[in-house]
Amino acid sequence: PDLKKEYKLILVNDQHIIVPDGDYISEKSEEIEQRVAMFSNSDGKTSQETWPEIVDAINAENPDGVILNGDMIDFFSEANLNCLMTDLKRIKAPVMYNRADHDLGIWYSDTYTDEDVQQKEKESWDMEEIMVQDFDEFLVVGINNNTSQLSEEGLERLKELWAEDKPIILTMHVPLKSQVNDGLSDASKAVWQDRALLWGTDCFYSPDEVTQQFLDMVFAEDSPVVAVIGAHLHFAYDDQLTEKIPQYVLDASFKGTVGVITVK
């Protein structure tokens, strides 16, 4: 209610960029080739090839903000990160980049450490545990690397943002389990070998005490959250977390699609 203007946000997630001749363990070459094919669109274009086209489409839409919502690269390598950043830096709108496990994963390297990855990621693009885009009338709040539990520092930062008394659009890679239905849980289980790849009770991602406090804040009766935007599942799904809070799970962008969210 009472917004002074209309806003357009573009969401991109699960691009899974792989540079086929990049820096990875040579023994993994066959597996990498299979993953390149896995993350190609229906026309056979690889995730590396569709990424600059997606950036062109974003700029043509002239959005107010852009959110990259995790798994933009399939695994950490300098080649994959450089491919992402080359075109990311062409985006003309403000960009929030929420990482997920694939963005930070070193599964195909024998040279990088987790500390190396954290440092290189921070040098390439802003990265805090809690990311914020302030549109004055509302906030877009991103949870970085939410394939892991939330830290106590992250929880305190979220409490500060909740106290600003502005509507919040919450963006995170892993969606949340609904409190009113099991539709998304069942859909995830149907696609992902009987696993509900969500945060919540009886889900693949089971919250510890700190993360549960965060979830309680989201679902509270006086929560400032007006919508949650998720990714991770590689299919699109419109969900209802509570009677008041919708959740939009967006399809994987390696297929050549992006999400457009209008705030009005």
PDB file of C-alpha atoms in Angstrom:
ATOM      1  CA  PRO A   1       0.000   0.000   0.000  1.00  0.00           C
ATOM      2  CA  ASP A   2       0.882   3.673  -0.578  1.00  0.00           C
ATOM      3  CA  LEU A   3       3.869   3.201  -2.903  1.00  0.00           C
ATOM      4  CA  LYS A   4       4.569   6.390  -4.823  1.00  0.00           C
ATOM      5  CA  LYS A   5       5.680   4.582  -8.000  1.00  0.00           C
ATOM      6  CA  GLU A   6       5.890   1.186  -9.660  1.00  0.00           C
ATOM      7  CA  TYR A   7       9.129  -0.807  -9.555  1.00  0.00           C
ATOM      8  CA  LYS A   8      10.476  -3.554 -11.797  1.00  0.00           C
ATOM      9  CA  LEU A   9      12.902  -6.113 -10.393  1.00  0.00           C
ATOM     10  CA  ILE A  10      14.596  -8.807 -12.455  1.00  0.00           C
ATOM     11  CA  LEU A  11      15.648 -12.072 -10.840  1.00  0.00           C
ATOM     12  CA  VAL A  12      18.238 -14.462 -12.276  1.00  0.00           C
ATOM     13  CA  ASN A  13      19.186 -17.740 -10.639  1.00  0.00           C
ATOM     14  CA  ASP A  14      20.655 -21.171 -11.278  1.00  0.00           C
ATOM     15  CA  GLN A  15      22.626 -20.192 -14.364  1.00  0.00           C
ATOM     16  CA  HIS A  16      25.337 -22.767 -13.501  1.00  0.00           C
ATOM     17  CA  ILE A  17      27.990 -21.192 -15.735  1.00  0.00           C
ATOM     18  CA  ILE A  18      30.788 -23.570 -16.698  1.00  0.00           C
ATOM     19  CA  VAL A  19      33.771 -22.620 -18.849  1.00  0.00           C
ATOM     20  CA  PRO A  20      34.583 -26.014 -20.402  1.00  0.00           C
ATOM     21  CA  ASP A  21      38.314 -25.362 -20.731  1.00  0.00           C
ATOM     22  CA  GLY A  22      38.556 -23.707 -17.298  1.00  0.00           C
ATOM     23  CA  ASP A  23      40.683 -24.431 -14.281  1.00  0.00           C
ATOM     24  CA  TYR A  24      39.569 -27.711 -12.740  1.00  0.00           C
ATOM     25  CA  ILE A  25      41.058 -31.124 -11.993  1.00  0.00           C
ATOM     26  CA  SER A  26      41.802 -32.873 -15.291  1.00  0.00           C
ATOM     27  CA  GLU A  27      40.420 -36.164 -13.944  1.00  0.00           C
ATOM     28  CA  LYS A  28      37.011 -34.457 -13.740  1.00  0.00           C
ATOM     29  CA  SER A  29      36.919 -33.556 -17.445  1.00  0.00           C
ATOM     30  CA  GLU A  30      34.287 -36.128 -18.394  1.00  0.00           C
ATOM     31  CA  GLU A  31      32.024 -35.121 -15.516  1.00  0.00           C
ATOM     32  CA  ILE A  32      32.447 -31.448 -16.432  1.00  0.00           C
ATOM     33  CA  GLU A  33      31.439 -32.194 -20.026  1.00  0.00           C
ATOM     34  CA  GLN A  34      28.299 -33.908 -18.762  1.00  0.00           C
ATOM     35  CA  ARG A  35      27.450 -30.918 -16.585  1.00  0.00           C
ATOM     36  CA  VAL A  36      27.964 -28.498 -19.483  1.00  0.00           C
ATOM     37  CA  ALA A  37      25.368 -30.484 -21.434  1.00  0.00           C
ATOM     38  CA  MET A  38      23.062 -30.678 -18.397  1.00  0.00           C
ATOM     39  CA  PHE A  39      23.002 -26.893 -18.097  1.00  0.00           C
ATOM     40  CA  SER A  40      22.323 -26.128 -21.755  1.00  0.00           C
ATOM     41  CA  ASN A  41      19.014 -24.772 -23.001  1.00  0.00           C
ATOM     42  CA  SER A  42      16.574 -26.427 -25.397  1.00  0.00           C
ATOM     43  CA  ASP A  43      18.494 -24.969 -28.367  1.00  0.00           C
ATOM     44  CA  GLY A  44      21.740 -26.538 -27.165  1.00  0.00           C
ATOM     45  CA  LYS A  45      23.296 -23.260 -26.010  1.00  0.00           C
ATOM     46  CA  THR A  46      25.479 -23.680 -22.953  1.00  0.00           C
ATOM     47  CA  SER A  47      25.089 -21.669 -19.770  1.00  0.00           C
ATOM     48  CA  GLN A  48      28.242 -19.775 -20.728  1.00  0.00           C
ATOM     49  CA  GLU A  49      26.664 -18.814 -24.072  1.00  0.00           C
ATOM     50  CA  THR A  50      23.248 -17.777 -22.757  1.00  0.00           C
ATOM     51  CA  TRP A  51      24.599 -15.577 -19.950  1.00  0.00           C
ATOM     52  CA  PRO A  52      25.584 -12.546 -22.120  1.00  0.00           C
ATOM     53  CA  GLU A  53      22.229 -12.820 -23.918  1.00  0.00           C
ATOM     54  CA  ILE A  54      20.437 -12.679 -20.566  1.00  0.00           C
ATOM     55  CA  VAL A  55      22.391  -9.549 -19.640  1.00  0.00           C
ATOM     56  CA  ASP A  56      21.364  -7.938 -22.936  1.00  0.00           C
ATOM     57  CA  ALA A  57      17.726  -8.781 -22.148  1.00  0.00           C
ATOM     58  CA  ILE A  58      18.048  -7.330 -18.633  1.00  0.00           C
ATOM     59  CA  ASN A  59      19.404  -4.046 -19.946  1.00  0.00           C
ATOM     60  CA  ALA A  60      16.630  -3.872 -22.542  1.00  0.00           C
ATOM     61  CA  GLU A  61      14.054  -4.115 -19.727  1.00  0.00           C
ATOM     62  CA  ASN A  62      15.647  -1.184 -17.833  1.00  0.00           C
ATOM     63  CA  PRO A  63      14.758  -2.539 -14.376  1.00  0.00           C
ATOM     64  CA  ASP A  64      15.020  -0.674 -11.084  1.00  0.00           C
ATOM     65  CA  GLY A  65      17.053  -3.512  -9.581  1.00  0.00           C
ATOM     66  CA  VAL A  66      18.522  -6.912 -10.409  1.00  0.00           C
ATOM     67  CA  ILE A  67      18.971  -9.830  -8.026  1.00  0.00           C
ATOM     68  CA  LEU A  68      21.215 -12.782  -8.848  1.00  0.00           C
ATOM     69  CA  ASN A  69      19.758 -15.389  -6.522  1.00  0.00           C
ATOM     70  CA  GLY A  70      22.428 -18.058  -6.307  1.00  0.00           C
ATOM     71  CA  ASP A  71      24.159 -20.829  -8.257  1.00  0.00           C
ATOM     72  CA  MET A  72      25.182 -18.413 -10.970  1.00  0.00           C
ATOM     73  CA  ILE A  73      28.316 -20.511 -11.508  1.00  0.00           C
ATOM     74  CA  ASP A  74      28.301 -24.302 -11.231  1.00  0.00           C
ATOM     75  CA  PHE A  75      31.444 -24.459  -9.104  1.00  0.00           C
ATOM     76  CA  PHE A  76      34.146 -22.036  -8.127  1.00  0.00           C
ATOM     77  CA  SER A  77      36.937 -21.538 -10.603  1.00  0.00           C
ATOM     78  CA  GLU A  78      38.544 -18.325 -11.734  1.00  0.00           C
ATOM     79  CA  ALA A  79      37.444 -19.060 -15.290  1.00  0.00           C
ATOM     80  CA  ASN A  80      33.801 -19.483 -14.234  1.00  0.00           C
ATOM     81  CA  LEU A  81      33.867 -16.415 -11.992  1.00  0.00           C
ATOM     82  CA  ASN A  82      35.523 -14.267 -14.680  1.00  0.00           C
ATOM     83  CA  CYS A  83      32.918 -15.371 -17.226  1.00  0.00           C
ATOM     84  CA  LEU A  84      30.136 -14.327 -14.857  1.00  0.00           C
ATOM     85  CA  MET A  85      31.756 -11.013 -13.926  1.00  0.00           C
ATOM     86  CA  THR A  86      32.570  -9.936 -17.485  1.00  0.00           C
ATOM     87  CA  ASP A  87      28.885  -9.618 -18.310  1.00  0.00           C
ATOM     88  CA  LEU A  88      27.628  -8.899 -14.794  1.00  0.00           C
ATOM     89  CA  LYS A  89      29.562  -5.641 -14.930  1.00  0.00           C
ATOM     90  CA  ARG A  90      27.600  -4.661 -18.069  1.00  0.00           C
ATOM     91  CA  ILE A  91      24.285  -4.610 -16.187  1.00  0.00           C
ATOM     92  CA  LYS A  92      23.118  -0.998 -15.968  1.00  0.00           C
ATOM     93  CA  ALA A  93      20.854  -1.384 -12.915  1.00  0.00           C
ATOM     94  CA  PRO A  94      21.896  -1.915  -9.271  1.00  0.00           C
ATOM     95  CA  VAL A  95      22.748  -5.608  -8.737  1.00  0.00           C
ATOM     96  CA  MET A  96      22.545  -7.785  -5.627  1.00  0.00           C
ATOM     97  CA  TYR A  97      24.347 -11.135  -5.908  1.00  0.00           C
ATOM     98  CA  ASN A  98      23.300 -13.731  -3.319  1.00  0.00           C
ATOM     99  CA  ARG A  99      25.682 -16.665  -3.476  1.00  0.00           C
ATOM    100  CA  ALA A 100      24.764 -20.300  -2.864  1.00  0.00           C
ATOM    101  CA  ASP A 101      26.705 -23.537  -2.449  1.00  0.00           C
ATOM    102  CA  HIS A 102      27.646 -23.883  -6.128  1.00  0.00           C
ATOM    103  CA  ASP A 103      29.001 -20.326  -6.318  1.00  0.00           C
ATOM    104  CA  LEU A 104      31.376 -21.123  -3.465  1.00  0.00           C
ATOM    105  CA  GLY A 105      31.980 -24.842  -4.010  1.00  0.00           C
ATOM    106  CA  ILE A 106      35.528 -26.123  -4.573  1.00  0.00           C
ATOM    107  CA  TRP A 107      34.538 -29.669  -5.502  1.00  0.00           C
ATOM    108  CA  TYR A 108      36.433 -29.634  -8.812  1.00  0.00           C
ATOM    109  CA  SER A 109      39.637 -27.976  -7.638  1.00  0.00           C
ATOM    110  CA  ASP A 110      42.773 -29.150  -5.885  1.00  0.00           C
ATOM    111  CA  THR A 111      44.230 -25.660  -5.491  1.00  0.00           C
ATOM    112  CA  TYR A 112      41.558 -23.418  -3.931  1.00  0.00           C
ATOM    113  CA  THR A 113      40.651 -23.316  -0.248  1.00  0.00           C
ATOM    114  CA  ASP A 114      37.370 -22.018   1.166  1.00  0.00           C
ATOM    115  CA  GLU A 115      39.279 -18.947   2.355  1.00  0.00           C
ATOM    116  CA  ASP A 116      40.609 -18.359  -1.191  1.00  0.00           C
ATOM    117  CA  VAL A 117      37.102 -18.495  -2.580  1.00  0.00           C
ATOM    118  CA  GLN A 118      35.675 -16.108   0.004  1.00  0.00           C
ATOM    119  CA  GLN A 119      38.437 -13.599  -0.716  1.00  0.00           C
ATOM    120  CA  LYS A 120      38.156 -13.827  -4.506  1.00  0.00           C
ATOM    121  CA  GLU A 121      34.363 -13.560  -4.378  1.00  0.00           C
ATOM    122  CA  LYS A 122      34.504 -10.464  -2.175  1.00  0.00           C
ATOM    123  CA  GLU A 123      37.067  -8.870  -4.476  1.00  0.00           C
ATOM    124  CA  SER A 124      34.888  -9.524  -7.520  1.00  0.00           C
ATOM    125  CA  TRP A 125      31.527  -8.293  -6.167  1.00  0.00           C
ATOM    126  CA  ASP A 126      30.035  -7.113  -2.876  1.00  0.00           C
ATOM    127  CA  MET A 127      29.385  -9.991  -0.493  1.00  0.00           C
ATOM    128  CA  GLU A 128      27.989  -9.803   3.030  1.00  0.00           C
ATOM    129  CA  GLU A 129      25.931 -12.431   4.805  1.00  0.00           C
ATOM    130  CA  ILE A 130      22.926 -10.103   4.637  1.00  0.00           C
ATOM    131  CA  MET A 131      22.608  -8.121   1.424  1.00  0.00           C
ATOM    132  CA  VAL A 132      20.311  -5.095   1.062  1.00  0.00           C
ATOM    133  CA  GLN A 133      18.882  -3.006  -1.751  1.00  0.00           C
ATOM    134  CA  ASP A 134      17.127   0.042  -0.311  1.00  0.00           C
ATOM    135  CA  PHE A 135      14.454   1.477  -2.598  1.00  0.00           C
ATOM    136  CA  ASP A 136      13.463   4.000   0.092  1.00  0.00           C
ATOM    137  CA  GLU A 137       9.850   2.823   0.108  1.00  0.00           C
ATOM    138  CA  PHE A 138      10.788  -0.823   0.706  1.00  0.00           C
ATOM    139  CA  LEU A 139      13.829  -3.070   1.119  1.00  0.00           C
ATOM    140  CA  VAL A 140      15.024  -6.057  -0.858  1.00  0.00           C
ATOM    141  CA  VAL A 141      16.914  -8.216   1.631  1.00  0.00           C
ATOM    142  CA  GLY A 142      19.086 -11.079   0.403  1.00  0.00           C
ATOM    143  CA  ILE A 143      20.403 -13.972   2.474  1.00  0.00           C
ATOM    144  CA  ASN A 144      23.849 -14.883   1.174  1.00  0.00           C
ATOM    145  CA  ASN A 145      24.782 -18.573   1.011  1.00  0.00           C
ATOM    146  CA  ASN A 146      21.511 -19.712   2.572  1.00  0.00           C
ATOM    147  CA  THR A 147      22.324 -23.309   1.694  1.00  0.00           C
ATOM    148  CA  SER A 148      24.066 -23.007   5.098  1.00  0.00           C
ATOM    149  CA  GLN A 149      22.704 -22.065   8.523  1.00  0.00           C
ATOM    150  CA  LEU A 150      22.389 -18.386   9.431  1.00  0.00           C
ATOM    151  CA  SER A 151      25.020 -16.995  11.798  1.00  0.00           C
ATOM    152  CA  GLU A 152      24.248 -15.078  14.978  1.00  0.00           C
ATOM    153  CA  GLU A 153      25.738 -11.959  13.350  1.00  0.00           C
ATOM    154  CA  GLY A 154      23.414 -12.417  10.392  1.00  0.00           C
ATOM    155  CA  LEU A 155      20.434 -12.762  12.692  1.00  0.00           C
ATOM    156  CA  GLU A 156      21.324  -9.532  14.511  1.00  0.00           C
ATOM    157  CA  ARG A 157      21.619  -7.697  11.188  1.00  0.00           C
ATOM    158  CA  LEU A 158      18.181  -8.960  10.169  1.00  0.00           C
ATOM    159  CA  LYS A 159      16.715  -7.740  13.445  1.00  0.00           C
ATOM    160  CA  GLU A 160      18.099  -4.276  12.632  1.00  0.00           C
ATOM    161  CA  LEU A 161      16.444  -4.357   9.204  1.00  0.00           C
ATOM    162  CA  TRP A 162      13.139  -5.593  10.675  1.00  0.00           C
ATOM    163  CA  ALA A 163      13.254  -2.592  13.028  1.00  0.00           C
ATOM    164  CA  GLU A 164      13.397  -0.130  10.102  1.00  0.00           C
ATOM    165  CA  ASP A 165       9.658  -0.709   9.721  1.00  0.00           C
ATOM    166  CA  LYS A 166       9.747  -0.901   5.926  1.00  0.00           C
ATOM    167  CA  PRO A 167       8.142  -3.595   3.758  1.00  0.00           C
ATOM    168  CA  ILE A 168      10.711  -6.291   2.946  1.00  0.00           C
ATOM    169  CA  ILE A 169      10.990  -8.477  -0.119  1.00  0.00           C
ATOM    170  CA  LEU A 170      13.146 -11.389   1.002  1.00  0.00           C
ATOM    171  CA  THR A 171      15.368 -13.107  -1.571  1.00  0.00           C
ATOM    172  CA  MET A 172      17.208 -16.350  -0.904  1.00  0.00           C
ATOM    173  CA  HIS A 173      18.394 -19.299  -2.927  1.00  0.00           C
ATOM    174  CA  VAL A 174      16.669 -22.046  -0.931  1.00  0.00           C
ATOM    175  CA  PRO A 175      12.892 -21.515  -0.584  1.00  0.00           C
ATOM    176  CA  LEU A 176      10.941 -21.840   2.660  1.00  0.00           C
ATOM    177  CA  LYS A 177       8.378 -24.467   3.599  1.00  0.00           C
ATOM    178  CA  SER A 178       4.822 -23.153   3.605  1.00  0.00           C
ATOM    179  CA  GLN A 179       2.856 -23.018   6.833  1.00  0.00           C
ATOM    180  CA  VAL A 180      -0.445 -23.484   5.017  1.00  0.00           C
ATOM    181  CA  ASN A 181       0.115 -26.270   2.454  1.00  0.00           C
ATOM    182  CA  ASP A 182       2.540 -28.966   1.277  1.00  0.00           C
ATOM    183  CA  GLY A 183       2.341 -28.162  -2.430  1.00  0.00           C
ATOM    184  CA  LEU A 184       5.924 -27.007  -2.908  1.00  0.00           C
ATOM    185  CA  SER A 185       7.311 -29.754  -0.664  1.00  0.00           C
ATOM    186  CA  ASP A 186       5.486 -32.379  -2.725  1.00  0.00           C
ATOM    187  CA  ALA A 187       6.590 -30.792  -6.013  1.00  0.00           C
ATOM    188  CA  SER A 188      10.210 -30.808  -4.871  1.00  0.00           C
ATOM    189  CA  LYS A 189       9.996 -34.449  -3.790  1.00  0.00           C
ATOM    190  CA  ALA A 190       8.579 -35.385  -7.193  1.00  0.00           C
ATOM    191  CA  VAL A 191      11.590 -33.874  -8.978  1.00  0.00           C
ATOM    192  CA  TRP A 192      14.439 -34.324  -6.501  1.00  0.00           C
ATOM    193  CA  GLN A 193      14.394 -37.986  -5.463  1.00  0.00           C
ATOM    194  CA  ASP A 194      11.806 -37.593  -2.693  1.00  0.00           C
ATOM    195  CA  ARG A 195      13.639 -34.640  -1.114  1.00  0.00           C
ATOM    196  CA  ALA A 196      11.932 -31.423  -0.049  1.00  0.00           C
ATOM    197  CA  LEU A 197      14.815 -29.055  -0.822  1.00  0.00           C
ATOM    198  CA  LEU A 198      13.407 -26.313   1.407  1.00  0.00           C
ATOM    199  CA  TRP A 199      14.110 -24.786   4.806  1.00  0.00           C
ATOM    200  CA  GLY A 200      11.705 -26.128   7.418  1.00  0.00           C
ATOM    201  CA  THR A 201      10.576 -29.036   9.535  1.00  0.00           C
ATOM    202  CA  ASP A 202      10.891 -32.422   7.801  1.00  0.00           C
ATOM    203  CA  CYS A 203      12.808 -30.799   4.944  1.00  0.00           C
ATOM    204  CA  PHE A 204      16.279 -31.382   3.510  1.00  0.00           C
ATOM    205  CA  TYR A 205      17.431 -28.133   5.132  1.00  0.00           C
ATOM    206  CA  SER A 206      16.689 -28.447   8.833  1.00  0.00           C
ATOM    207  CA  PRO A 207      17.112 -25.173  10.766  1.00  0.00           C
ATOM    208  CA  ASP A 208      19.313 -24.933  13.831  1.00  0.00           C
ATOM    209  CA  GLU A 209      18.327 -22.643  16.699  1.00  0.00           C
ATOM    210  CA  VAL A 210      19.586 -19.442  15.048  1.00  0.00           C
ATOM    211  CA  THR A 211      18.072 -20.164  11.645  1.00  0.00           C
ATOM    212  CA  GLN A 212      14.779 -21.114  13.326  1.00  0.00           C
ATOM    213  CA  GLN A 213      14.718 -17.723  15.042  1.00  0.00           C
ATOM    214  CA  PHE A 214      15.020 -16.139  11.601  1.00  0.00           C
ATOM    215  CA  LEU A 215      12.176 -18.285  10.240  1.00  0.00           C
ATOM    216  CA  ASP A 216      10.024 -17.323  13.225  1.00  0.00           C
ATOM    217  CA  MET A 217      10.696 -13.658  12.403  1.00  0.00           C
ATOM    218  CA  VAL A 218       9.578 -14.196   8.799  1.00  0.00           C
ATOM    219  CA  PHE A 219       6.365 -15.975   9.808  1.00  0.00           C
ATOM    220  CA  ALA A 220       5.466 -13.727  12.756  1.00  0.00           C
ATOM    221  CA  GLU A 221       2.098 -11.979  12.653  1.00  0.00           C
ATOM    222  CA  ASP A 222       3.802  -8.551  12.575  1.00  0.00           C
ATOM    223  CA  SER A 223       6.483  -9.574  10.058  1.00  0.00           C
ATOM    224  CA  PRO A 224       7.460  -6.834   7.576  1.00  0.00           C
ATOM    225  CA  VAL A 225       8.006  -9.468   4.863  1.00  0.00           C
ATOM    226  CA  VAL A 226       5.584  -8.946   1.983  1.00  0.00           C
ATOM    227  CA  ALA A 227       7.026 -11.614  -0.342  1.00  0.00           C
ATOM    228  CA  VAL A 228       9.772 -14.234  -0.512  1.00  0.00           C
ATOM    229  CA  ILE A 229      11.579 -15.032  -3.749  1.00  0.00           C
ATOM    230  CA  GLY A 230      13.360 -18.376  -4.004  1.00  0.00           C
ATOM    231  CA  ALA A 231      15.264 -20.476  -6.510  1.00  0.00           C
ATOM    232  CA  HIS A 232      17.206 -23.770  -6.299  1.00  0.00           C
ATOM    233  CA  LEU A 233      14.549 -26.195  -7.546  1.00  0.00           C
ATOM    234  CA  HIS A 234      14.973 -25.564 -11.298  1.00  0.00           C
ATOM    235  CA  PHE A 235      11.244 -25.173 -11.782  1.00  0.00           C
ATOM    236  CA  ALA A 236       8.814 -22.294 -11.230  1.00  0.00           C
ATOM    237  CA  TYR A 237       6.207 -22.397  -8.471  1.00  0.00           C
ATOM    238  CA  ASP A 238       3.887 -19.805  -6.924  1.00  0.00           C
ATOM    239  CA  ASP A 239       3.435 -20.620  -3.264  1.00  0.00           C
ATOM    240  CA  GLN A 240       1.725 -19.143  -0.210  1.00  0.00           C
ATOM    241  CA  LEU A 241       3.901 -19.247   2.927  1.00  0.00           C
ATOM    242  CA  THR A 242       1.180 -17.806   5.151  1.00  0.00           C
ATOM    243  CA  GLU A 243      -2.167 -16.255   4.383  1.00  0.00           C
ATOM    244  CA  LYS A 244      -0.327 -12.921   3.972  1.00  0.00           C
ATOM    245  CA  ILE A 245       3.073 -13.840   2.460  1.00  0.00           C
ATOM    246  CA  PRO A 246       3.421 -15.205  -1.085  1.00  0.00           C
ATOM    247  CA  GLN A 247       6.555 -17.020  -2.199  1.00  0.00           C
ATOM    248  CA  TYR A 248       7.689 -17.042  -5.812  1.00  0.00           C
ATOM    249  CA  VAL A 249      10.135 -19.782  -6.769  1.00  0.00           C
ATOM    250  CA  LEU A 250      11.707 -18.939 -10.104  1.00  0.00           C
ATOM    251  CA  ASP A 251      12.878 -21.304 -12.819  1.00  0.00           C
ATOM    252  CA  ALA A 252      16.550 -21.863 -13.655  1.00  0.00           C
ATOM    253  CA  SER A 253      17.962 -19.176 -15.912  1.00  0.00           C
ATOM    254  CA  PHE A 254      20.265 -21.565 -17.795  1.00  0.00           C
ATOM    255  CA  LYS A 255      17.083 -22.415 -19.702  1.00  0.00           C
ATOM    256  CA  GLY A 256      17.114 -18.863 -21.051  1.00  0.00           C
ATOM    257  CA  THR A 257      14.503 -17.364 -18.721  1.00  0.00           C
ATOM    258  CA  VAL A 258      14.526 -14.674 -16.050  1.00  0.00           C
ATOM    259  CA  GLY A 259      11.930 -13.639 -13.497  1.00  0.00           C
ATOM    260  CA  VAL A 260      10.299 -10.214 -13.603  1.00  0.00           C
ATOM    261  CA  ILE A 261       8.747  -8.997 -10.371  1.00  0.00           C
ATOM    262  CA  THR A 262       6.576  -5.869 -10.404  1.00  0.00           C
ATOM    263  CA  VAL A 263       6.136  -4.025  -7.106  1.00  0.00           C
ATOM    264  CA  LYS A 264       3.162  -1.687  -7.096  1.00  0.00           C
TER     265      LYS A 264
END
